[in-house]
PDB file of C-alpha atoms in Angstrom:
ATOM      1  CA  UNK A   1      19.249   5.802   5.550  1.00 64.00           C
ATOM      2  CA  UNK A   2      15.592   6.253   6.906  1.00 71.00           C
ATOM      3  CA  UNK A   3      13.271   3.554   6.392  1.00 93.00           C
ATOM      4  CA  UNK A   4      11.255   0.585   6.926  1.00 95.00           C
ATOM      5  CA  UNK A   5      12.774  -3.197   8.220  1.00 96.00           C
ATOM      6  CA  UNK A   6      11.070  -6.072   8.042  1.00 97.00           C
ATOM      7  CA  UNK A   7      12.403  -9.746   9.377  1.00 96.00           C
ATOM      8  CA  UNK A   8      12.468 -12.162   8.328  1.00 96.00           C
ATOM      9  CA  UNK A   9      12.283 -12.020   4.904  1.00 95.00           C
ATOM     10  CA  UNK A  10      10.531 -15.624   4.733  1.00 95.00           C
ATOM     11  CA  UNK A  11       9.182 -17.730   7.671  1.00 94.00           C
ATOM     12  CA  UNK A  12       7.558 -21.239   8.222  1.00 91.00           C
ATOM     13  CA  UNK A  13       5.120 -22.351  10.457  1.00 87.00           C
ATOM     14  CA  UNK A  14       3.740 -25.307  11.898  1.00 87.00           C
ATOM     15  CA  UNK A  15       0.521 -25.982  12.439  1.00 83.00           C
ATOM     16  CA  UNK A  16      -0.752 -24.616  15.993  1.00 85.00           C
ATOM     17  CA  UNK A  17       2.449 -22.709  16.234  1.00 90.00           C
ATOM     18  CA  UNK A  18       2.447 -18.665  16.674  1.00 93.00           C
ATOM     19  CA  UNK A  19       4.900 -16.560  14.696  1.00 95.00           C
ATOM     20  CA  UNK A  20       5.867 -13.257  15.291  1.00 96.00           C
ATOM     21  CA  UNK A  21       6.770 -10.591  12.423  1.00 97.00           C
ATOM     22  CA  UNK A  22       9.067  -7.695  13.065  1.00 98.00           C
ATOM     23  CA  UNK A  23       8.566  -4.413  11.883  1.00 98.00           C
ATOM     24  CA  UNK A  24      11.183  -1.251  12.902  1.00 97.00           C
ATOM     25  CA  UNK A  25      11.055   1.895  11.191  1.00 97.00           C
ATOM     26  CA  UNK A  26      13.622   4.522  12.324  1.00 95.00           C
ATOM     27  CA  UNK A  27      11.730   7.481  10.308  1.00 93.00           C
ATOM     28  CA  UNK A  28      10.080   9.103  13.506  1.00 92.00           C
ATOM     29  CA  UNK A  29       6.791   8.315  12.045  1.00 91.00           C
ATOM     30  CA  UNK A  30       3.574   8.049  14.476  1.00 91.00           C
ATOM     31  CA  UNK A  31       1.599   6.119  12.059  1.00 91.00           C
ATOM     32  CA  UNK A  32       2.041   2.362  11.580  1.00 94.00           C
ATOM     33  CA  UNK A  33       0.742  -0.602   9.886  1.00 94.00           C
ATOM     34  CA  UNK A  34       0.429  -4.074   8.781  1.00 97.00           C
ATOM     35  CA  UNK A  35      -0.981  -5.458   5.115  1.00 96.00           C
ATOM     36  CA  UNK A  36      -1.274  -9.059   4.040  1.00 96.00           C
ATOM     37  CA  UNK A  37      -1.231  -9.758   0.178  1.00 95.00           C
ATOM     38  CA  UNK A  38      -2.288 -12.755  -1.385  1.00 92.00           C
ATOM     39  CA  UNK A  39      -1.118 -13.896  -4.383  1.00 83.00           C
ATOM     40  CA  UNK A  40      -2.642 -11.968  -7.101  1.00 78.00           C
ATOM     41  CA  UNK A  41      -4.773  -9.683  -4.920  1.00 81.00           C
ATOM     42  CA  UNK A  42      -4.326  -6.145  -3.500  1.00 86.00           C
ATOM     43  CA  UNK A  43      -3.540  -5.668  -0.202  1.00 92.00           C
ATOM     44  CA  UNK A  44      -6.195  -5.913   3.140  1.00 93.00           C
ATOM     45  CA  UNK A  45      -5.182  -4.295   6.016  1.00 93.00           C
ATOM     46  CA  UNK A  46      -4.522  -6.220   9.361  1.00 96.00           C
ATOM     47  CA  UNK A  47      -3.971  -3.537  12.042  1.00 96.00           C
ATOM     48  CA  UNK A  48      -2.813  -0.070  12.516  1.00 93.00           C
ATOM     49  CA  UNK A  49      -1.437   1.836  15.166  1.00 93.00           C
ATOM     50  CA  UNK A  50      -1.601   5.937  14.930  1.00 89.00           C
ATOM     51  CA  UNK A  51       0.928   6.338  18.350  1.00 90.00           C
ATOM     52  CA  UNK A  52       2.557   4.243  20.788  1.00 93.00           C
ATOM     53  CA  UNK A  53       0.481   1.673  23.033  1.00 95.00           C
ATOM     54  CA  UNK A  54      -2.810   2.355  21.046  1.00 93.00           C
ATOM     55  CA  UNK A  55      -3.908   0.282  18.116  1.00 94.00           C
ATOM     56  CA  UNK A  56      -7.100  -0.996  15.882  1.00 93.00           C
ATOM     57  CA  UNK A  57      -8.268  -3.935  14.417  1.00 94.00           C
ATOM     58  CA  UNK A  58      -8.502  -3.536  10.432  1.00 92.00           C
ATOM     59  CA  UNK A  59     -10.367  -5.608   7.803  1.00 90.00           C
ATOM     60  CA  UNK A  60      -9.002  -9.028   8.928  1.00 95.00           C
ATOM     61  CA  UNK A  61      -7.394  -8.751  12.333  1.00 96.00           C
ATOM     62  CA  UNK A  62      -8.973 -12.121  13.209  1.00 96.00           C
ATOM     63  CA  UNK A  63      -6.408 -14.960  13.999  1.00 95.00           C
ATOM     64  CA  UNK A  64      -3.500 -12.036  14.406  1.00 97.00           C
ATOM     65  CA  UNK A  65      -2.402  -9.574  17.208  1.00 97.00           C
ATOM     66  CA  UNK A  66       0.092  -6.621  17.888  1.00 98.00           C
ATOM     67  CA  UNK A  67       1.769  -4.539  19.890  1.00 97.00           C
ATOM     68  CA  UNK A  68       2.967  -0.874  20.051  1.00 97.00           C
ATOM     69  CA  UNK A  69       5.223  -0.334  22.979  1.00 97.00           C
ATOM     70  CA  UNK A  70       7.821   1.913  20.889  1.00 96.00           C
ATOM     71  CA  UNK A  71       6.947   4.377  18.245  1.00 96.00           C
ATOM     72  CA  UNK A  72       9.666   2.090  16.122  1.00 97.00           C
ATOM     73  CA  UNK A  73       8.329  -1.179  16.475  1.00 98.00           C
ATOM     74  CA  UNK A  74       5.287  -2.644  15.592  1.00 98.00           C
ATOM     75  CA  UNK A  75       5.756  -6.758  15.926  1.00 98.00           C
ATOM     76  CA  UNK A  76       3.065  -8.778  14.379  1.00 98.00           C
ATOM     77  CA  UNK A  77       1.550 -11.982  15.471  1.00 97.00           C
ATOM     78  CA  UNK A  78       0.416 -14.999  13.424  1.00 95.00           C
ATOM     79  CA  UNK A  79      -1.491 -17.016  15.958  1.00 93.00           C
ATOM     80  CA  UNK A  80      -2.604 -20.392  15.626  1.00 89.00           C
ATOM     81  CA  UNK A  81      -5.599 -19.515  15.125  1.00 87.00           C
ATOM     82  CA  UNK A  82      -5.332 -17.704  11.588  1.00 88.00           C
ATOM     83  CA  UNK A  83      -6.263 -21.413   9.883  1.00 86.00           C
ATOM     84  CA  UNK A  84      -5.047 -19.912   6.463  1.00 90.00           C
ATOM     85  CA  UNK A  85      -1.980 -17.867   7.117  1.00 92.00           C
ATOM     86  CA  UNK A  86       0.187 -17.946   3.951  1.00 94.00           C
ATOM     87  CA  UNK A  87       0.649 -14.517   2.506  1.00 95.00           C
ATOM     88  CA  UNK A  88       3.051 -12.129   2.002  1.00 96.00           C
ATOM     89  CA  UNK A  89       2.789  -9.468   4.966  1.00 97.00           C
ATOM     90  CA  UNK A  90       4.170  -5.637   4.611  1.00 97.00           C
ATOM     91  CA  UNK A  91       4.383  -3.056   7.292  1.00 97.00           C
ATOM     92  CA  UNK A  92       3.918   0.532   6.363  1.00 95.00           C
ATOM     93  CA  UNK A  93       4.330   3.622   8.470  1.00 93.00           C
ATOM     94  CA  UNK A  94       3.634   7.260   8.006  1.00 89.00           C
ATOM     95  CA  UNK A  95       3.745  10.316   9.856  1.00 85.00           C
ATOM     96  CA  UNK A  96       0.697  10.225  11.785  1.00 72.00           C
ATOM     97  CA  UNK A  97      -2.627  11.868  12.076  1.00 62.00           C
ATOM     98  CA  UNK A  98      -2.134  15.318  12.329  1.00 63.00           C
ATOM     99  CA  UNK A  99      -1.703  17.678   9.213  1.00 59.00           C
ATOM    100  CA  UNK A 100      -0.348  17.101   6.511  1.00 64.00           C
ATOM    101  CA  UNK A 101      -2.575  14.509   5.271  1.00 69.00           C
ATOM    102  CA  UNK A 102      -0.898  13.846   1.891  1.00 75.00           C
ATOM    103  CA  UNK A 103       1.837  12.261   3.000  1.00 81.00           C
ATOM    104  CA  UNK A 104       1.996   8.496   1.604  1.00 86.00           C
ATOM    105  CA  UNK A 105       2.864   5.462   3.617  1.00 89.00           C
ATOM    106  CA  UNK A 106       6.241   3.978   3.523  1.00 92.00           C
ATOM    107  CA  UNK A 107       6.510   0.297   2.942  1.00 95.00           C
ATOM    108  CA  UNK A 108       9.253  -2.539   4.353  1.00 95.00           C
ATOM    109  CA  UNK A 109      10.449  -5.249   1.808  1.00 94.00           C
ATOM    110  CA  UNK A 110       7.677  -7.906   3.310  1.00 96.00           C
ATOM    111  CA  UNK A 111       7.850 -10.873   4.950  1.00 97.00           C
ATOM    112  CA  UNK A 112       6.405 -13.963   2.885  1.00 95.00           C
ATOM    113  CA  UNK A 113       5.098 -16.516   5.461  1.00 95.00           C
ATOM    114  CA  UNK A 114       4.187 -20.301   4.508  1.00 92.00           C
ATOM    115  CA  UNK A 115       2.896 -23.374   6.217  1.00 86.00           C
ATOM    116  CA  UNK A 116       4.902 -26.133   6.421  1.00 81.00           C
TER     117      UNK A 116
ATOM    118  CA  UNK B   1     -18.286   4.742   1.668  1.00 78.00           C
ATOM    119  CA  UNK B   2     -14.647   4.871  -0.016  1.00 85.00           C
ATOM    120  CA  UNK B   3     -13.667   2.667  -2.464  1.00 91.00           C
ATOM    121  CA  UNK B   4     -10.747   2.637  -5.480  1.00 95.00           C
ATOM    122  CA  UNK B   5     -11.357   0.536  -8.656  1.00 95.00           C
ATOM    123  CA  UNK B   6      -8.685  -0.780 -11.085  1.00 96.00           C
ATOM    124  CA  UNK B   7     -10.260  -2.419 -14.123  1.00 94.00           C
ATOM    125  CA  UNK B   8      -7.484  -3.723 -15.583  1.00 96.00           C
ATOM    126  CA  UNK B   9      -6.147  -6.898 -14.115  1.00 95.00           C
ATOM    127  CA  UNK B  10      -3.228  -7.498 -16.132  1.00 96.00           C
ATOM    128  CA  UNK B  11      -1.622  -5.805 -19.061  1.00 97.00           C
ATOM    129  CA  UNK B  12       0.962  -6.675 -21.484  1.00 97.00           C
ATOM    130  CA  UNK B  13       2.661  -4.337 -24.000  1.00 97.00           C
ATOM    131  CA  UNK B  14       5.921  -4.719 -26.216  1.00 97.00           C
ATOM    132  CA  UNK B  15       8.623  -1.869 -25.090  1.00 97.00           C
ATOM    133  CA  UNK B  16       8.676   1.436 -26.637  1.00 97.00           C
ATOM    134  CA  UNK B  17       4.643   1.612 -26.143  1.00 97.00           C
ATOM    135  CA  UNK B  18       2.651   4.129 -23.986  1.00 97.00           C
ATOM    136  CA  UNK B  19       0.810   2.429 -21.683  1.00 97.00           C
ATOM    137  CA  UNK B  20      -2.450   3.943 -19.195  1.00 97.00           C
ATOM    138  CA  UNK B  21      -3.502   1.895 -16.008  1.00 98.00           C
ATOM    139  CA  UNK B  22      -6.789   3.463 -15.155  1.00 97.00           C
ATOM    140  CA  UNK B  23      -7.487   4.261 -11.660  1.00 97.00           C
ATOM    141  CA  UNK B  24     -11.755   5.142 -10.449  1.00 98.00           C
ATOM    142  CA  UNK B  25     -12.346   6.398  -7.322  1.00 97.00           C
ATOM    143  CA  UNK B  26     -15.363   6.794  -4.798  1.00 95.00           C
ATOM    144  CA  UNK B  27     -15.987   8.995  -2.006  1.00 91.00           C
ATOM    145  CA  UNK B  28     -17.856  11.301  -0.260  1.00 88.00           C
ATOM    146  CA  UNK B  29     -15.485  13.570   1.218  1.00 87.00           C
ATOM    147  CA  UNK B  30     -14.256  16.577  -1.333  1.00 87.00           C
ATOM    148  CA  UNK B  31     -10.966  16.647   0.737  1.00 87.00           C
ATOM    149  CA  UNK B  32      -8.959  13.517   0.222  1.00 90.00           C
ATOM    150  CA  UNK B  33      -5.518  12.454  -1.309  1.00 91.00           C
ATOM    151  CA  UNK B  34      -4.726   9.771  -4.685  1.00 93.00           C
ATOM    152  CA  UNK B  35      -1.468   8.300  -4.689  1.00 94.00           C
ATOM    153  CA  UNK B  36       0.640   5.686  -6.893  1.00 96.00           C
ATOM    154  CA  UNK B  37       2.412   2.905  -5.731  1.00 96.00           C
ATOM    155  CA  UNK B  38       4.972   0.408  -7.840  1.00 97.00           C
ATOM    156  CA  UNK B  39       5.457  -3.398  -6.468  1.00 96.00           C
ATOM    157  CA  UNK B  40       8.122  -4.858  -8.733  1.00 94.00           C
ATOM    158  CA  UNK B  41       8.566  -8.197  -8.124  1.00 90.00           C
ATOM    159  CA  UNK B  42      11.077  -8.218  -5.354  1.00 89.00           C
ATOM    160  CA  UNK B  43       7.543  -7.060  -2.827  1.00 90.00           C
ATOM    161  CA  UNK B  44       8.131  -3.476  -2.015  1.00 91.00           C
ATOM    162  CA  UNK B  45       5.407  -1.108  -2.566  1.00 94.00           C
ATOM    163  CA  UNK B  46       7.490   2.037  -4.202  1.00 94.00           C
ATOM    164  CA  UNK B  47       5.597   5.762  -3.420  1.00 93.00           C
ATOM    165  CA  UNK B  48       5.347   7.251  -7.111  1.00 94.00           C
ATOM    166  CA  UNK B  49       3.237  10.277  -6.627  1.00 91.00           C
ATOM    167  CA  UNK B  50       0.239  12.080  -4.684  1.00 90.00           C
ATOM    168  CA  UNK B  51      -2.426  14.410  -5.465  1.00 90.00           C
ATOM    169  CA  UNK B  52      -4.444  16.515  -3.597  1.00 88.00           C
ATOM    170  CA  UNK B  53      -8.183  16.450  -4.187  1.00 90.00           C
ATOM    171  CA  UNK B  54      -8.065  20.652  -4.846  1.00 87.00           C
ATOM    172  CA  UNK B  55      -5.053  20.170  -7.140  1.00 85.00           C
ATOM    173  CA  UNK B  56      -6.244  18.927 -10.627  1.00 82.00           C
ATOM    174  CA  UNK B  57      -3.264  20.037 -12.499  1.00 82.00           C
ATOM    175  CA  UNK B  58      -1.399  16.921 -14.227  1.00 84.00           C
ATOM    176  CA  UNK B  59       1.672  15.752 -13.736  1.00 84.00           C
ATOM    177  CA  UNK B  60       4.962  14.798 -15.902  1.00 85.00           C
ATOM    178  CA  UNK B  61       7.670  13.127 -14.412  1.00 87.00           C
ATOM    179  CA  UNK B  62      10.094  12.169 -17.446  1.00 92.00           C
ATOM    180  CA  UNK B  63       8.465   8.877 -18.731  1.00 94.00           C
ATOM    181  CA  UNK B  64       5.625   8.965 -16.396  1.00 94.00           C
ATOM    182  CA  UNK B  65       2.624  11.107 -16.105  1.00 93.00           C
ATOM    183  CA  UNK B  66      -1.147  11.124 -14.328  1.00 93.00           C
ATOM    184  CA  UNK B  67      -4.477  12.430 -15.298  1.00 94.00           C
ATOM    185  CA  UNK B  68      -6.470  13.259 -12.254  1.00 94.00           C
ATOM    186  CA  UNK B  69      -9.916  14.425 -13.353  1.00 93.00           C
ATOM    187  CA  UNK B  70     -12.445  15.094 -10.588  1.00 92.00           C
ATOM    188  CA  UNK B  71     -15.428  14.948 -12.729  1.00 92.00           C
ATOM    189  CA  UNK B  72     -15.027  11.559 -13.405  1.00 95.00           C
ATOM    190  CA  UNK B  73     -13.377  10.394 -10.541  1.00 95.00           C
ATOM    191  CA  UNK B  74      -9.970   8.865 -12.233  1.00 96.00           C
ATOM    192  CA  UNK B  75      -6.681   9.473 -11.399  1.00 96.00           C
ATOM    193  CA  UNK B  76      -5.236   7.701 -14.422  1.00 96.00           C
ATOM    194  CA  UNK B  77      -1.028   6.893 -15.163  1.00 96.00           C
ATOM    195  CA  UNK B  78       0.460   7.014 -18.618  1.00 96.00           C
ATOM    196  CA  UNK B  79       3.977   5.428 -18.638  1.00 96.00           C
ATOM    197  CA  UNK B  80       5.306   6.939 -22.376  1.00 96.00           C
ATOM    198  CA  UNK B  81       7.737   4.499 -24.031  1.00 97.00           C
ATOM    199  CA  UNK B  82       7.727   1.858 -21.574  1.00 97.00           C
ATOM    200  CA  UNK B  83      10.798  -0.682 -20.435  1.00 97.00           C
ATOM    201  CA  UNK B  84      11.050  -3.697 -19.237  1.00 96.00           C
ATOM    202  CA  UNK B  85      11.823  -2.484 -16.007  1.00 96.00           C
ATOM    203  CA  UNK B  86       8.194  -0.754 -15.462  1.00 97.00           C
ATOM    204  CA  UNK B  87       7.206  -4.450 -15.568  1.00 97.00           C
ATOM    205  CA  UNK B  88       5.768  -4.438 -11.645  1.00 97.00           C
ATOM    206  CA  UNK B  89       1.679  -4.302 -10.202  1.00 96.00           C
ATOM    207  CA  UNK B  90       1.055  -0.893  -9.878  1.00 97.00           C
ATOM    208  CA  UNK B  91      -1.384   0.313  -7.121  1.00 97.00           C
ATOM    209  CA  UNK B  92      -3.717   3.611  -6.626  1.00 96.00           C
ATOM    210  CA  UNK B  93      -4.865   4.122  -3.611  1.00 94.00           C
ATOM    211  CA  UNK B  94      -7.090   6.980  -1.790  1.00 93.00           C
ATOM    212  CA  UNK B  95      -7.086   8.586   1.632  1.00 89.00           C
ATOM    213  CA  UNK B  96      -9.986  10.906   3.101  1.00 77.00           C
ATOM    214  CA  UNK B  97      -9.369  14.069   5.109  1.00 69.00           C
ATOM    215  CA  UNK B  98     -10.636  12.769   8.486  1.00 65.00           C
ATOM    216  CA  UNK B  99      -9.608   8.946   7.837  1.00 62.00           C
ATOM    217  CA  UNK B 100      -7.331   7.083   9.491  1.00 66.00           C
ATOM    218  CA  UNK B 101      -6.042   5.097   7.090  1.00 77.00           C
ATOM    219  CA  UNK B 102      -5.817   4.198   3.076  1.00 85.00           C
ATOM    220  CA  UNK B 103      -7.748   2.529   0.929  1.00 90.00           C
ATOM    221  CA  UNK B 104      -6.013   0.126  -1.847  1.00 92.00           C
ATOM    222  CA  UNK B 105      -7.274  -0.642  -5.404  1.00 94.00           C
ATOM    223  CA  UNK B 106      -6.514  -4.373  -6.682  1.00 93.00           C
ATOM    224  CA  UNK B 107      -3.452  -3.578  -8.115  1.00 95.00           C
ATOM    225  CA  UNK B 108      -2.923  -4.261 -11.936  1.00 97.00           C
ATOM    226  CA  UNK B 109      -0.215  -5.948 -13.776  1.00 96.00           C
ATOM    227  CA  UNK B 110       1.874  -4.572 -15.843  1.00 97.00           C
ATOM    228  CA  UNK B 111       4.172  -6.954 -18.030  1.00 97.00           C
ATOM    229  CA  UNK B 112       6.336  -5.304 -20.380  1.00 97.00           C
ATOM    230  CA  UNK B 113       8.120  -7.332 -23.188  1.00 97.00           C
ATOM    231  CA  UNK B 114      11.488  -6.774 -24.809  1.00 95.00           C
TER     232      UNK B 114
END
């Protein structure tokens, strides 16, 4: 089945430690993304990506980073420099750009990350 | 600028009630796209339904059904005879023709009692 994986499906970090986040999506899509939802709130978008080895900061990119070296993979980093970093973080994807523009994004199961 | 606004927080209803989570949106463009997401409590955001900005005709599907009305910017979503297992946040969110991305409401929470 197409669709979205995310791993792992928890993770702890230590303080001044970097974590990364995988993301695959085997759905050919172009577009890709990454969320972080706090408890209780909607979600803020992190980065996006709209084709391979091309990306943009989003609302809060500060104290992450990515990659896009394969349309299916979009890896997230939690550096040590986010100072508040537990969330729960989904990746999205969708098909890209171009026409149609109505199609929705597709969501992985999310990662929850804590401090420890 | 664009912008989606979901006044209800949190909502609780007993089953077997109809239930409306109201969705406002802002923006300039008269091209752009509404959609409906479910998070039940296991994370996933679940794709429920779209709408085209030059498609105003409501939709039914089974218990479910959305009131998109351009003059007042909502795209609303009735849930007729709820269950428990509509108990989730629910999402709307909008995307513009020549935008690169999507823009999230709050979410509100739906809780539905046996």
């Amino acid at each position: 089945d197409g669709g979205i994986t995310q791993s792992p499906k928890y993770l702890f970090r230590k303080e001044g430690q970097n974590v990364t986040l995988s993301c695959e999506q085997n759905l050919n899509h172009d577009a890709m993304y990454w969320y972080r939802q706090d408890p209780g709130q909607g979600l803020r978008l992190i980065y996006y990506s709209q084709i391979v080895n091309d990306f943009q900061k989003g609302d809060i990119a500060e104290g992450y980073s990515v990659s896009r070296e394969k349309k299916e993979s979009f890896p997230l980093t939690v550096t040590s420099a986010q100072k508040n970093p537990t969330a729960f973080y989904l990746c999205a994807s969708s098909i890209g750009t171009g026409v149609p523009r109505d199609q929705p994004q597709h969501f992985g199961d999310g990662t929850r990350l804590s401090i420890l | 600028a664009q912008k989606v606004t979901q006044a209800q927080t949190e909502i609780s209803v007993v089953e077997k009630e109809d239930v409306t989570l109201d969705c406002v949106y802002e923006t300039r463009d008269t091209t752009y796209y509404l959609f409906w997401y479910k998070q039940p409590p296991s994370g996933e955001l679940v794709f429920l339904i779209r709408r085209n900005s030059f498609d105003e005709q409501n939709e039914i599907s089974g218990r479910y059904s959305w009131n998109f009305q351009k003059s007042t910017s909502s795209f609303n979503f009735t849930i007729t005879a709820s269950q428990v297992v509509d108990s989730a946040v629910y999402f709307c969110a909008l995307r513009w023709d020549y935008g690169q991305n999507f823009v999230f409401g709050p979410g509100t929470r739906l809780s539905v009692l046996p």
